[in-house]
């Protein structure tokens, strides 16, 4: 077994252990103008996937996520939850602003992180 085969096997085992909940990706795009909210993105298909949902993740300190206020540098950014999933079989990668449906709940993707593996971490807040 070479390195790629071993990594693929490990990814499969991790998905079997952690990805136990069903989600549906609801792609979104900007509305007609800045005064309109986001609307469904019919150019990207909705799809179901299995993943894990964890509430109250620890805060994340990241310069990428800092706001326009220069005094806010170094502050922690908090999300209500994170969704993790193996993404190798997905038709496309979700992006910030897309919604994840989990049962009757909807979560808005606020950030997407990759760690070099086939799994992605989606920082989410409840959609209002």
Tab-separated table of C-alpha atoms in Angstrom:
chain	number	residue	atom	x	y	z
A	1	UNK	CA	0.000	0.000	0.000
A	2	UNK	CA	1.425	3.396	-0.964
A	3	UNK	CA	0.913	6.723	0.812
A	4	UNK	CA	-2.101	7.821	-1.282
A	5	UNK	CA	-3.895	4.514	-0.703
A	6	UNK	CA	-3.212	4.707	3.039
A	7	UNK	CA	-4.481	8.287	3.186
A	8	UNK	CA	-7.654	7.398	1.244
A	9	UNK	CA	-8.286	4.476	3.584
A	10	UNK	CA	-7.822	6.684	6.642
A	11	UNK	CA	-10.223	9.288	5.202
A	12	UNK	CA	-12.824	6.576	4.604
A	13	UNK	CA	-12.497	5.254	8.156
A	14	UNK	CA	-12.733	8.779	9.622
A	15	UNK	CA	-15.875	9.487	7.583
A	16	UNK	CA	-17.428	6.227	8.793
A	17	UNK	CA	-16.765	7.181	12.408
A	18	UNK	CA	-17.654	10.887	12.402
A	19	UNK	CA	-20.053	11.525	9.510
A	20	UNK	CA	-23.279	10.227	11.056
A	21	UNK	CA	-25.701	13.100	10.466
A	22	UNK	CA	-27.459	14.018	7.216
A	23	UNK	CA	-27.291	17.542	5.781
A	24	UNK	CA	-28.472	19.212	2.584
A	25	UNK	CA	-26.462	21.974	0.949
A	26	UNK	CA	-28.615	24.910	-0.193
A	27	UNK	CA	-26.463	27.119	-2.471
A	28	UNK	CA	-27.071	30.869	-2.270
A	29	UNK	CA	-25.954	33.935	-4.210
A	30	UNK	CA	-26.245	37.696	-3.882
A	31	UNK	CA	-29.594	39.307	-4.601
A	32	UNK	CA	-30.294	41.820	-7.385
A	33	UNK	CA	-28.616	44.664	-5.511
A	34	UNK	CA	-26.923	45.394	-2.211
A	35	UNK	CA	-30.375	46.141	-0.822
A	36	UNK	CA	-31.634	42.621	-1.515
A	37	UNK	CA	-30.868	39.568	0.588
A	38	UNK	CA	-29.313	36.397	-0.734
A	39	UNK	CA	-31.392	34.196	-3.017
A	40	UNK	CA	-31.147	30.551	-4.115
A	41	UNK	CA	-28.337	29.912	-6.626
A	42	UNK	CA	-30.022	27.736	-9.254
A	43	UNK	CA	-26.725	27.355	-11.174
A	44	UNK	CA	-25.433	25.055	-8.430
A	45	UNK	CA	-27.340	21.891	-7.542
A	46	UNK	CA	-28.486	21.174	-4.001
A	47	UNK	CA	-27.069	17.923	-2.655
A	48	UNK	CA	-27.198	15.753	0.457
A	49	UNK	CA	-24.146	14.700	2.431
A	50	UNK	CA	-23.201	13.128	5.728
A	51	UNK	CA	-21.175	15.018	8.303
A	52	UNK	CA	-20.898	15.879	11.965
A	53	UNK	CA	-22.256	18.888	13.863
A	54	UNK	CA	-20.565	20.221	16.981
A	55	UNK	CA	-21.975	23.123	18.989
A	56	UNK	CA	-19.948	25.671	20.960
A	57	UNK	CA	-16.575	25.174	19.279
A	58	UNK	CA	-13.639	27.089	20.774
A	59	UNK	CA	-13.002	30.605	19.486
A	60	UNK	CA	-10.742	31.103	16.500
A	61	UNK	CA	-8.103	33.845	16.371
A	62	UNK	CA	-7.439	34.637	12.738
A	63	UNK	CA	-6.391	37.782	10.906
A	64	UNK	CA	-8.420	36.573	7.893
A	65	UNK	CA	-11.636	36.931	9.868
A	66	UNK	CA	-11.081	40.326	11.424
A	67	UNK	CA	-13.574	43.084	10.760
A	68	UNK	CA	-12.958	46.541	9.348
A	69	UNK	CA	-12.402	48.009	12.831
A	70	UNK	CA	-8.599	48.219	13.315
A	71	UNK	CA	-9.006	48.069	17.109
A	72	UNK	CA	-10.520	44.601	16.736
A	73	UNK	CA	-7.241	42.927	15.825
A	74	UNK	CA	-6.411	39.878	17.894
A	75	UNK	CA	-9.946	39.352	19.116
A	76	UNK	CA	-11.431	35.885	18.998
A	77	UNK	CA	-14.105	35.037	16.439
A	78	UNK	CA	-16.877	32.726	17.632
A	79	UNK	CA	-19.316	30.562	15.709
A	80	UNK	CA	-22.348	28.712	17.049
A	81	UNK	CA	-21.219	25.409	15.588
A	82	UNK	CA	-18.945	23.638	13.148
A	83	UNK	CA	-19.909	21.046	10.560
A	84	UNK	CA	-17.175	18.693	9.371
A	85	UNK	CA	-17.411	16.337	6.414
A	86	UNK	CA	-15.379	14.401	3.864
A	87	UNK	CA	-15.742	16.321	0.595
A	88	UNK	CA	-13.963	14.186	-2.026
A	89	UNK	CA	-17.181	13.036	-3.724
A	90	UNK	CA	-18.887	16.444	-3.759
A	91	UNK	CA	-19.791	18.106	-7.089
A	92	UNK	CA	-18.393	21.469	-5.882
A	93	UNK	CA	-17.150	23.135	-2.699
A	94	UNK	CA	-19.702	25.186	-0.727
A	95	UNK	CA	-18.807	28.786	-0.062
A	96	UNK	CA	-19.486	31.458	2.496
A	97	UNK	CA	-23.170	32.412	2.534
A	98	UNK	CA	-24.478	28.999	1.457
A	99	UNK	CA	-26.958	27.320	3.799
A	100	UNK	CA	-26.824	23.869	5.353
A	101	UNK	CA	-30.136	22.225	6.222
A	102	UNK	CA	-30.139	19.765	9.118
A	103	UNK	CA	-33.638	18.564	9.943
A	104	UNK	CA	-35.755	21.699	10.431
A	105	UNK	CA	-32.715	23.862	11.233
A	106	UNK	CA	-30.796	26.034	8.770
A	107	UNK	CA	-27.184	27.101	9.255
A	108	UNK	CA	-25.347	29.785	7.296
A	109	UNK	CA	-21.749	29.029	6.335
A	110	UNK	CA	-19.553	31.829	7.679
A	111	UNK	CA	-16.198	30.236	6.887
A	112	UNK	CA	-14.612	27.163	5.313
A	113	UNK	CA	-11.304	25.716	6.492
A	114	UNK	CA	-9.189	22.978	4.946
A	115	UNK	CA	-6.500	21.122	6.866
A	116	UNK	CA	-4.850	19.360	3.930
A	117	UNK	CA	-7.030	16.271	4.199
A	118	UNK	CA	-10.209	15.410	2.303
A	119	UNK	CA	-12.280	16.841	5.163
A	120	UNK	CA	-13.501	20.414	5.445
A	121	UNK	CA	-14.623	22.382	8.471
A	122	UNK	CA	-17.548	24.754	7.967
A	123	UNK	CA	-18.010	27.429	10.635
A	124	UNK	CA	-21.744	28.061	10.854
A	125	UNK	CA	-24.325	30.196	12.636
A	126	UNK	CA	-28.063	29.585	12.713
A	127	UNK	CA	-29.752	31.254	9.760
A	128	UNK	CA	-32.274	33.830	10.863
